[in-house]
Structures are given as C-alpha cells and as structure tokens.
Amino acid sequence: MEPVLSRVLIIDLSTKTYRIKDRNPLFSERLGGAGVAIRLLNEFCPPAADPLGPENPIILAIGTLTALFPLASKCVAMFKSPLTGNLGESHAGGRTAVTMRMAEYGAIVITGRSEKPVYLSITSTEVSFHDARTLWGMARGDTVARVIRSFEGIPGNRTILRIGRAGERMVRYAAVTTETYRHFGRMGLGAVFGSKHLKAVVISGEGSIPVTDGKQYRALYDRLFDQVTKSPLMKKYHDIGTPNNILPLMALGSLPTKNLTASKLENGENLSGEEFASRFLSRRVACSHCPVSCIHIAQIRTPYPHDPYFFKTTPVCYDYELIYALGFMVGVSDP
Amino acid sequence: MSTHRLAVIDMDRCVGCQSCMFACNRRHGSGGLARTAIHISSVGGIERGFSVRVCRACRDPPCADACPNTALLKREGGGVKLNPKLCTGCKSCIDACLIQAVSWDTEKNLLIICIYCGICAKYCPYQVIELQDIKTVI
C-alpha cells in the first residue's frame, strides 16, 4: 500500500460502473477529511442539483492519520442536503474510516441512481453491485447488516453502512447507520441513499501502511496512546460519556427545552449521564482504533404484557444529543 | 525460547477498539492491520459483544502436525515457532486450526504466527488479554 492517501473510488450507480483515480496532489494539498471532501463535492455536484436527484453525489472521505494513530476514527460524508438544500456535512465513527483506509481509499464518490435497490460491496480492488430488493423495507437495521455480513467482507475488518425505512422513503433528515450504534446523523444522508436506491455499502480491507521511521512512529504512537488512556484528557468521554454535559448545562440554564420555549425542565436531573449510568448502563463499546470507548449502551428490560415471565431486552445506545433532543426538547423527564 | 502464552482473561470487558490488532501490526514498524496475529470481531454484530482470535499455544498443536515441511516447530510447554524459510504457503496449518488463530498476510503472502510477545496485552486498556508464563499456568 502507498504510505499516503491518494486513491479516490468513483462509483456510478446508474451505469453500475466504477473507476479508481489517483488524486495524490489533492490529498497532498488538503490532507484528507473535510478538506478533500469539499473539493470533491465541488467537482461532482453541479450547481442547482436536486438533493434527491441522481446528480447529487455522496462523498465519503477520511484523514491522513486514520489507521496510523489512535482516535483518528471518523469518516466525513459530504453531499447536498435534502433537509436544507445547502451543504450537507455529517461525520460518523464505527469502523468506516479504518476500513476505508485498509481498502486504500482516501475518498469514495457515489453518483447516479440505481433503477432497483442495490447494496455495494467494496474491496481494495473491486466494487460489486448486489440486488437489495429483498432487503428493501426491512424493519430492523441489524437484520440487514446480519444478512449482508453472512456474504461479504472480513470479520472485524469491515464496515456496513445502511439505511432504514426513513431513508428509503426519503425522509429529509434520515440517517445512515454504521456498526449499529454510530450514525451519519445530520443533514439527511439517509434520504440521499434512499433517492439512489442504495440500501447499504459494505467496505472491507486489511492492508498495512508503511512508515518512514518505524522507531519514531512507535514513540509518537505511545505518547498519544498514553495521553488518551492514562491522562484525564478523555476521562469525560470514557466515564459518563457525552451525557456528562447534562448537569452542567442544566445548572447554566442552557439546555434547550420544550422545543426551545424553556430553559429548565422539572426533574431534568433524572436524565443526567450519572443517572443513566447508575440505572441502565450495561456495556461500553469503541470505534475501531479508539481505546476511549465512549459508546454507552443501556439495557432496557420490558415485560410482555400478556405473557408472564417473558421479557424483551433491548440495547439502547445513548448520548447527550439524544437525551436533549428526545428528553428535554420534548419535555419528558422520565427515562 | 519464549515460555509465555496469551490468555483471554475477560472477554466481556472487550470494547472492540482493536488497539491490540494495531499494536501487533506495529511490531513490524508499519500502521494498519495486514500483519496482525490477533483479531477482534463482533459476535454476530456489535450489539452482541466481541470475540478474540489469537493463538492459545495448544500443548499439542495440530497446526504443527499439519505442516508438510516442518516449518512449525512445537514449542516446549505449548504453541509453535515458525521457521519462515521452510514455509511454502500451503496454508495446511490454517485449515488445521479450529479457532482460526493462524493468519495470512494477504499483502506480502506470508504466514502469520503469534510469537507470544504480549504487545497486544500491553496495549489493551481493559485487561481483556494477558501474557502468562506457561510454567505458572500449567
């Protein structure tokens, strides 16, 4: 594998074709991530493009440090937003960024529209287009991932981006889910997937990245690794997680409440990160190459009303954003 | 000869960060994952937790018996040592390992055998795996 990012994969869903371009100068100048993605959006998205039209491209891009150093685990998606009609930028963790790097792509561009539902399987050398009609309309996203997983990729070294029914129906703020608990949540990327009849994208790869000076590389890695695992720097995300913000923001009276009509919610402390941790937290999970493990998963045990001694246990991933949006904004203080 | 082996202490503490995999690959002075001898993957989706695939240093290792060219030497106390010069890449050892702990570097077309160095355990922030002295555990 080349030591620096340079390959861009361009996929056309209308013609079911793809090509791999060497764009080394682009990555040299913009490094990667949002800088590269915005340039590619400028190239591929025509002025006055309909956000839900085939001409709106989906750009995925990663940064230079991904798969080399810990915490560089985010992938950026850039597109024209069906929600605002303006720039759509959305970031997600999971395993998307690392697997893109392991498949040796700095960026992936998806254009056009498939006539029928498809999912894409991407490796370092090829893209295959698969019939996804059977998966279209499926209620549970984890089922979609399970089905795809049984055919595609390398266990542990793959990512599965997928949309649900909202994306299929082009709800303008629909999300794209990756690795069940991480999402391209903002600006309606899910609707853009849906408009292209793109149900899912699986990427897998397991390359290695040469470095000029292995000794220095390891020394710098260790410095970063120690900082994020042994110092208090990431403690907030590691311990309570992003809901750590709830109590301080409540104290400041700056938590958006009741659809922005209030700044205080009675019994709002029931929704604090500390309360969630003590009552519901069951597991913690991490994105690939991030030892912090800020993903907090609650277990909710629900009895079936007409069937005694029969329970459903549901894992629910929670974060500050969900608690404020579905708790404080709606005016619900009972978790 | 090393007298250590890796042991999985508590898989329920694994968060799936894969720091162990990157650490193993870094031994060779490169980033990425092509040369890791340890593998973390989900047990049927991340919502179900994780499993680790790594050599457990069998006392009587089937991989060594499967090698037609004596590239894998049985180690005293368990596990194997690879003589890369004798490996022809037939992958019989991979087929013989029930837990899929023998890996293949698809970039360099080389066999990957755990050397029980414990670098993976050193980089596990959650004490999921541990390097143990064979003499004290058996």
Coordinates of C-alpha atoms in Angstrom, one line a residue:
Chain A
M1 CA 0.0 0.0 0.0
E2 CA 1.1 3.6 -0.7
P3 CA 2.1 5.4 2.5
V4 CA 0.0 8.4 1.8
L5 CA -3.7 8.8 0.8
S6 CA -4.2 9.2 -2.9
R7 CA -6.8 6.9 -4.3
V8 CA -10.4 8.0 -4.9
L9 CA -13.0 5.5 -5.8
I10 CA -15.8 6.8 -8.1
I11 CA -18.9 4.7 -8.4
D12 CA -21.8 5.4 -10.8
L13 CA -25.0 3.7 -9.7
S14 CA -26.8 4.5 -12.9
T15 CA -24.4 2.6 -15.1
K16 CA -23.1 0.1 -12.4
T17 CA -19.6 1.1 -13.2
Y18 CA -16.6 2.3 -11.2
R19 CA -13.1 3.7 -11.6
I20 CA -10.2 4.3 -9.2
K21 CA -8.4 7.6 -9.7
D22 CA -5.0 8.6 -8.3
R23 CA -5.5 12.1 -6.7
N24 CA -2.3 12.4 -4.9
P25 CA -2.0 16.2 -5.3
L26 CA -5.5 16.7 -3.9
F27 CA -4.5 14.8 -0.7
S28 CA -1.1 16.5 -0.5
E29 CA -2.8 19.9 -0.6
R30 CA -5.9 19.2 1.6
L31 CA -4.6 16.3 3.7
G32 CA -7.9 14.5 3.7
G33 CA -11.2 14.5 5.6
A34 CA -13.5 17.5 5.1
G35 CA -10.9 19.4 3.0
V36 CA -10.8 16.8 0.4
A37 CA -14.5 16.0 0.6
I38 CA -15.5 19.6 -0.1
R39 CA -13.2 19.8 -3.1
L40 CA -14.7 16.6 -4.5
L41 CA -18.2 17.9 -3.8
N42 CA -17.4 21.0 -5.8
E43 CA -16.2 18.8 -8.7
F44 CA -19.1 16.3 -8.7
C45 CA -22.1 18.3 -7.6
P46 CA -23.5 20.5 -10.4
P47 CA -24.9 23.9 -9.4
A48 CA -28.7 23.7 -8.8
A49 CA -28.5 20.0 -8.3
D50 CA -31.6 18.4 -6.8
P51 CA -30.5 16.9 -3.4
L52 CA -32.6 13.9 -4.1
G53 CA -31.7 13.7 -7.8
P54 CA -29.2 11.3 -9.3
E55 CA -26.8 14.2 -9.8
N56 CA -26.3 14.8 -6.1
P57 CA -23.1 12.9 -5.2
I58 CA -22.3 11.2 -1.9
I59 CA -18.7 11.9 -0.9
L60 CA -17.0 9.9 1.9
A61 CA -13.5 10.9 3.0
I62 CA -11.0 10.1 5.7
G63 CA -8.0 11.8 7.1
T64 CA -4.3 11.2 6.8
L65 CA -3.9 9.8 10.4
T66 CA -6.6 7.1 10.1
A67 CA -5.3 3.6 10.9
L68 CA -1.9 5.0 11.8
F69 CA -2.8 6.7 15.1
P70 CA -5.4 6.1 17.8
L71 CA -8.6 8.2 17.8
A72 CA -8.4 9.1 14.1
S73 CA -11.6 7.1 13.6
K74 CA -14.0 9.4 11.9
C75 CA -15.3 9.4 8.4
V76 CA -16.9 12.5 6.9
A77 CA -19.8 12.5 4.4
M78 CA -20.3 15.5 2.1
F79 CA -23.4 16.0 -0.1
K80 CA -26.1 18.5 -0.9
S81 CA -28.6 18.3 2.0
P82 CA -32.2 17.4 1.3
L83 CA -33.0 19.0 4.6
T84 CA -31.7 22.4 3.9
G85 CA -30.9 22.4 0.2
N86 CA -27.5 23.6 1.2
L87 CA -24.2 21.9 2.2
G88 CA -24.6 18.6 3.9
E89 CA -21.7 17.6 6.2
S90 CA -22.0 14.6 8.5
H91 CA -19.4 12.6 10.5
A92 CA -19.5 9.1 11.8
G93 CA -17.3 6.7 13.7
G94 CA -17.6 2.9 13.9
R95 CA -15.3 1.1 11.5
T96 CA -15.9 3.1 8.4
A97 CA -12.8 5.2 8.4
V98 CA -10.4 2.5 9.3
T99 CA -11.8 0.0 6.7
M100 CA -11.7 2.7 4.0
R101 CA -8.0 3.2 4.8
M102 CA -7.4 -0.6 4.9
A103 CA -9.0 -0.8 1.5
E104 CA -6.7 2.0 0.4
Y105 CA -9.2 4.7 -0.4
G106 CA -8.9 8.2 0.7
A107 CA -12.3 9.1 -0.6
I108 CA -15.3 7.4 -2.2
V109 CA -17.7 9.2 -4.5
I110 CA -21.1 7.7 -5.3
T111 CA -23.1 9.2 -8.1
G112 CA -26.2 8.4 -10.2
R113 CA -29.2 6.3 -9.2
S114 CA -29.8 2.6 -9.5
E115 CA -33.1 1.6 -11.1
K116 CA -33.7 -1.1 -8.4
P117 CA -32.5 -1.3 -4.8
V118 CA -28.8 -2.3 -4.6
Y119 CA -26.1 -2.7 -2.0
L120 CA -22.4 -2.2 -2.8
S121 CA -19.5 -4.4 -1.7
I122 CA -16.2 -2.6 -1.9
T123 CA -12.7 -4.0 -1.5
S124 CA -9.3 -2.6 -2.4
T125 CA -9.6 -3.9 -5.9
E126 CA -13.2 -4.1 -6.9
V127 CA -16.8 -2.9 -6.4
S128 CA -19.7 -5.3 -6.8
F129 CA -23.3 -4.3 -7.2
H130 CA -25.8 -6.6 -5.5
D131 CA -29.6 -6.9 -5.7
A132 CA -31.0 -5.5 -2.5
R133 CA -34.7 -5.8 -3.3
T134 CA -35.2 -8.4 -0.6
L135 CA -33.7 -6.1 2.0
W136 CA -35.8 -3.0 1.0
G137 CA -38.5 -2.1 3.5
M138 CA -37.0 -4.4 6.2
A139 CA -37.9 -3.1 9.6
R140 CA -34.7 -3.8 11.5
G141 CA -31.4 -2.4 10.5
D142 CA -29.4 -5.1 12.4
T143 CA -31.1 -7.7 10.3
V144 CA -30.0 -6.0 7.1
A145 CA -26.4 -6.0 8.5
R146 CA -26.6 -9.6 9.6
V147 CA -27.7 -10.7 6.1
I148 CA -25.0 -8.7 4.4
R149 CA -22.4 -9.9 6.9
S150 CA -23.1 -13.5 6.0
F151 CA -21.9 -12.9 2.4
E152 CA -19.5 -10.1 2.5
G153 CA -16.1 -9.0 3.9
I154 CA -13.7 -9.9 6.6
P155 CA -14.9 -10.3 10.2
G156 CA -13.6 -7.3 12.2
N157 CA -12.2 -5.6 9.2
R158 CA -15.4 -4.4 7.6
T159 CA -18.0 -1.7 7.9
I160 CA -21.6 -1.8 6.9
L161 CA -23.4 1.5 6.2
R162 CA -27.1 1.1 5.8
I163 CA -30.4 3.0 5.7
G164 CA -33.7 2.1 7.2
R165 CA -37.3 2.8 6.0
A166 CA -37.0 6.5 6.7
G167 CA -34.1 6.7 4.2
E168 CA -35.9 4.6 1.7
R169 CA -38.9 6.9 1.8
M170 CA -36.5 9.9 1.6
V171 CA -37.5 11.5 4.9
R172 CA -35.4 14.6 4.6
Y173 CA -33.5 14.1 7.9
A174 CA -33.0 10.3 7.7
A175 CA -29.7 9.0 8.9
V176 CA -27.2 6.4 7.7
T177 CA -26.2 3.8 10.3
T178 CA -22.9 2.2 10.6
E179 CA -21.9 -0.6 13.0
T180 CA -25.4 -0.3 14.7
Y181 CA -24.5 2.4 17.1
R182 CA -22.8 5.1 15.0
H183 CA -24.6 7.3 12.5
F184 CA -24.1 9.8 9.8
G185 CA -26.9 11.6 11.6
R186 CA -27.0 15.1 10.2
M187 CA -28.4 16.7 7.2
G188 CA -30.3 13.7 5.7
L189 CA -27.6 11.5 4.1
G190 CA -30.1 8.6 4.6
A191 CA -32.5 10.3 2.2
V192 CA -29.8 10.7 -0.4
F193 CA -29.0 7.0 -0.1
G194 CA -32.7 6.3 -0.5
S195 CA -33.0 8.5 -3.5
K196 CA -30.3 6.4 -5.2
H197 CA -32.0 3.1 -4.2
L198 CA -28.8 2.5 -2.3
K199 CA -29.7 0.3 0.7
A200 CA -26.2 -0.4 2.1
V201 CA -22.5 -0.2 1.4
V202 CA -20.1 -2.7 2.9
I203 CA -16.3 -1.9 2.7
S204 CA -13.6 -4.3 3.8
G205 CA -9.8 -4.3 3.8
E206 CA -6.8 -5.3 5.7
G207 CA -3.7 -3.5 4.3
S208 CA -0.7 -2.1 6.1
I209 CA 0.7 1.4 5.9
P210 CA 4.5 1.8 5.5
V211 CA 6.1 4.5 7.6
T212 CA 9.5 6.1 7.0
D213 CA 10.8 5.7 10.5
G214 CA 9.3 2.8 12.4
K215 CA 11.0 3.7 15.7
Q216 CA 9.8 7.3 15.7
Y217 CA 6.4 6.2 14.6
R218 CA 6.1 3.8 17.6
A219 CA 7.4 6.5 20.0
L220 CA 4.9 9.1 18.8
Y221 CA 2.1 6.5 18.9
D222 CA 3.0 5.6 22.5
R223 CA 2.9 9.3 23.5
L224 CA -0.6 9.7 22.1
F225 CA -1.8 6.3 23.4
D226 CA -0.6 7.2 26.9
Q227 CA -2.2 10.6 26.8
V228 CA -5.6 9.3 25.8
T229 CA -5.6 6.2 28.1
K230 CA -3.7 7.4 31.2
S231 CA -4.3 11.2 31.5
P232 CA -7.6 12.9 32.4
L233 CA -7.9 14.2 28.8
M234 CA -10.6 11.7 27.6
K235 CA -12.0 10.9 31.1
K236 CA -15.3 12.7 30.4
Y237 CA -16.0 10.5 27.3
H238 CA -14.6 7.4 28.9
D239 CA -16.6 7.5 32.2
I240 CA -20.0 9.1 31.9
G241 CA -19.7 9.8 28.2
T242 CA -21.2 12.8 26.4
P243 CA -24.2 13.0 28.8
N244 CA -21.7 14.3 31.3
N245 CA -22.8 17.7 29.9
I246 CA -26.4 17.4 31.1
L247 CA -26.0 18.6 34.7
P248 CA -23.6 21.5 34.0
L249 CA -25.8 22.7 31.1
M250 CA -28.9 22.4 33.4
A251 CA -27.1 24.5 36.0
L252 CA -26.4 27.2 33.4
G253 CA -30.0 27.1 32.3
S254 CA -28.8 26.5 28.7
L255 CA -30.3 23.1 27.9
P256 CA -32.7 23.6 25.0
T257 CA -36.1 22.6 26.5
K258 CA -39.7 22.1 25.3
N259 CA -39.0 22.9 21.7
L260 CA -36.8 25.9 22.6
T261 CA -39.6 27.6 24.6
A262 CA -38.0 27.0 28.0
S263 CA -34.5 26.6 29.5
K264 CA -35.4 24.4 32.5
L265 CA -37.1 21.1 32.8
E266 CA -38.6 19.9 36.1
N267 CA -36.9 16.7 37.3
G268 CA -34.5 17.1 34.4
E269 CA -31.7 15.6 36.6
N270 CA -33.4 12.2 36.0
L271 CA -31.9 12.4 32.6
S272 CA -28.3 13.1 33.7
G273 CA -25.5 11.0 32.5
E274 CA -24.8 9.9 36.1
E275 CA -28.4 8.7 36.4
F276 CA -28.3 6.8 33.1
A277 CA -25.0 5.2 34.2
S278 CA -26.2 4.0 37.6
R279 CA -29.6 2.7 36.3
F280 CA -29.2 1.5 32.8
L281 CA -25.6 1.4 31.6
S282 CA -24.7 -2.2 30.6
R283 CA -21.9 -2.2 28.1
R284 CA -19.3 0.1 26.6
V285 CA -18.2 -0.1 23.0
A286 CA -15.5 1.6 20.9
C287 CA -14.9 2.7 17.4
S288 CA -12.1 0.9 15.5
H289 CA -8.7 2.2 16.8
C290 CA -10.1 4.3 19.6
P291 CA -9.3 3.0 23.1
V292 CA -11.6 5.6 24.8
S293 CA -14.8 3.6 24.2
C294 CA -17.3 6.4 24.6
I295 CA -20.2 4.4 23.2
H296 CA -22.5 3.8 26.2
I297 CA -25.2 1.2 25.8
A298 CA -28.2 0.8 28.2
Q299 CA -30.2 -2.3 28.6
I300 CA -34.0 -1.9 28.8
R301 CA -35.9 -4.9 30.1
T302 CA -39.6 -4.8 29.1
P303 CA -42.1 -7.5 30.2
Y304 CA -44.5 -8.7 27.6
P305 CA -47.9 -7.6 28.8
H306 CA -49.9 -10.9 28.1
D307 CA -47.1 -13.4 28.6
P308 CA -45.7 -13.6 32.2
Y309 CA -42.0 -14.4 32.7
F310 CA -41.3 -13.4 29.1
F311 CA -39.1 -10.3 28.6
K312 CA -37.6 -8.4 25.8
T313 CA -34.1 -6.9 26.5
T314 CA -33.3 -4.0 24.2
P315 CA -29.9 -2.4 24.0
V316 CA -30.1 1.3 23.6
C317 CA -27.2 3.5 22.8
Y318 CA -27.4 6.9 24.5
D319 CA -25.5 10.2 24.1
Y320 CA -26.0 13.8 25.2
E321 CA -27.7 14.7 21.9
L322 CA -30.4 12.0 22.1
I323 CA -31.1 12.9 25.7
Y324 CA -31.6 16.6 25.0
A325 CA -33.5 16.1 21.7
L326 CA -35.8 13.3 22.9
G327 CA -36.0 14.2 26.5
F328 CA -35.5 17.9 27.2
M329 CA -36.8 19.2 23.9
V330 CA -39.9 17.1 24.1
G331 CA -40.4 17.8 27.8
V332 CA -40.0 14.2 29.0
S333 CA -38.0 13.8 32.2
D334 CA -38.8 10.1 32.9
P335 CA -36.2 8.0 31.3
Chain B
M1 CA 12.8 -19.9 23.7
S2 CA 9.9 -17.9 25.0
T3 CA 7.9 -19.6 27.7
H4 CA 4.9 -17.4 27.5
R5 CA 1.4 -17.6 26.1
L6 CA -1.6 -15.4 25.8
A7 CA -4.7 -15.9 27.8
V8 CA -8.1 -14.3 27.5
I9 CA -9.0 -13.0 30.9
D10 CA -12.4 -11.4 30.5
M11 CA -13.9 -11.1 27.0
D12 CA -16.9 -9.2 28.5
R13 CA -14.6 -6.2 29.1
C14 CA -13.6 -6.0 25.4
V15 CA -14.9 -2.8 23.8
G16 CA -13.8 -3.7 20.3
C17 CA -11.3 -0.8 19.9
Q18 CA -8.9 -3.2 18.2
S19 CA -5.9 -1.5 19.8
C20 CA -4.3 -5.0 20.2
M21 CA -4.5 -5.6 16.5
F22 CA -2.8 -2.3 15.6
A23 CA -0.2 -3.0 18.3
C24 CA 0.6 -6.4 16.8
N25 CA 0.9 -4.9 13.3
R26 CA 3.1 -2.1 14.6
R27 CA 5.8 -4.6 15.7
H28 CA 6.8 -4.7 12.0
G29 CA 7.1 -0.9 12.0
S30 CA 4.0 -0.2 9.9
G31 CA 0.5 1.1 10.5
G32 CA -2.7 -0.7 9.6
L33 CA -3.7 -4.3 10.1
A34 CA -2.3 -6.6 7.4
R35 CA 0.2 -8.4 9.7
T36 CA -1.7 -8.8 12.9
A37 CA -1.8 -12.2 14.6
I38 CA -4.7 -11.2 16.8
H39 CA -8.2 -10.5 15.6
I40 CA -11.1 -8.9 17.3
S41 CA -14.5 -9.2 15.6
S42 CA -18.1 -8.9 16.8
V43 CA -20.1 -11.9 17.8
G44 CA -22.9 -11.5 15.3
G45 CA -23.0 -7.7 15.3
I46 CA -21.5 -5.2 17.8
E47 CA -24.8 -5.3 19.8
R48 CA -23.8 -8.9 20.8
G49 CA -20.3 -8.2 22.0
F50 CA -16.9 -9.3 20.8
S51 CA -14.7 -12.4 20.3
V52 CA -10.9 -12.6 20.1
R53 CA -9.0 -14.9 17.8
V54 CA -5.4 -15.5 18.9
C55 CA -3.1 -18.4 19.3
R56 CA -3.7 -20.1 22.6
A57 CA -0.5 -22.1 22.4
C58 CA -2.0 -25.6 22.4
R59 CA 0.1 -28.1 24.3
D60 CA -0.2 -30.5 21.3
P61 CA -0.7 -28.1 18.4
P62 CA -2.5 -29.5 15.3
C63 CA -1.1 -26.7 13.1
A64 CA 2.5 -28.2 13.5
D65 CA 1.3 -31.7 12.6
A66 CA -0.5 -30.3 9.5
C67 CA 2.7 -28.7 8.2
P68 CA 4.2 -30.9 5.5
N69 CA 7.5 -29.2 5.7
T70 CA 8.3 -28.8 9.4
A71 CA 8.1 -25.0 9.2
L72 CA 6.2 -25.0 12.5
L73 CA 8.2 -26.4 15.4
K74 CA 6.4 -27.4 18.6
R75 CA 7.5 -25.3 21.5
E76 CA 8.2 -26.8 24.8
G77 CA 5.2 -26.2 27.1
G78 CA 2.8 -25.5 24.1
G79 CA 2.5 -23.4 21.0
V80 CA 4.7 -23.3 17.9
K81 CA 7.6 -21.4 16.4
L82 CA 7.6 -20.6 12.7
N83 CA 10.7 -21.1 10.5
P84 CA 9.7 -18.8 7.6
K85 CA 12.3 -20.3 5.4
L86 CA 10.6 -23.6 5.4
C87 CA 7.0 -22.3 4.9
T88 CA 5.8 -22.9 1.3
G89 CA 2.5 -21.1 1.9
C90 CA 0.3 -24.2 1.5
K91 CA -1.9 -23.0 4.3
S92 CA -2.5 -26.5 5.7
C93 CA -1.9 -25.1 9.2
I94 CA -4.6 -22.5 8.7
D95 CA -7.1 -25.3 7.9
A96 CA -5.9 -27.3 10.9
C97 CA -6.5 -24.5 13.5
L98 CA -10.0 -24.9 14.8
I99 CA -10.1 -21.4 16.3
Q100 CA -8.7 -19.7 13.2
A101 CA -5.7 -18.3 15.1
V102 CA -3.3 -18.8 12.2
S103 CA -3.4 -15.8 9.9
W104 CA -2.3 -14.9 6.4
D105 CA -0.8 -11.6 5.3
T106 CA -2.6 -11.0 2.0
E107 CA -0.3 -8.2 1.1
K108 CA 3.0 -10.0 1.4
N109 CA 1.7 -13.5 1.0
L110 CA 3.2 -14.7 4.3
L111 CA 2.1 -16.8 7.2
I112 CA 1.5 -15.0 10.5
I113 CA 2.1 -16.9 13.7
C114 CA 1.8 -15.4 17.1
I115 CA 5.2 -15.1 18.8
Y116 CA 3.7 -14.7 22.3
C117 CA 5.4 -11.4 22.9
G118 CA 2.5 -9.9 24.7
I119 CA 2.5 -6.5 22.9
C120 CA -1.3 -6.8 22.3
A121 CA -1.9 -7.3 26.0
K122 CA 0.3 -4.2 26.8
Y123 CA -2.0 -2.0 24.6
C124 CA -5.3 -3.4 25.8
P125 CA -6.7 -0.7 28.0
Y126 CA -9.2 -3.0 29.6
Q127 CA -7.2 -6.1 30.6
V128 CA -9.0 -8.4 28.3
I129 CA -5.9 -10.4 27.4
E130 CA -2.8 -11.2 29.4
L131 CA 0.6 -12.7 28.8
Q132 CA 1.2 -15.6 31.1
D133 CA 4.2 -17.7 32.0
I134 CA 3.5 -21.2 30.8
K135 CA 5.2 -22.6 33.9
T136 CA 2.9 -20.9 36.3
V137 CA -0.3 -21.8 34.5
I138 CA 0.2 -25.4 33.7

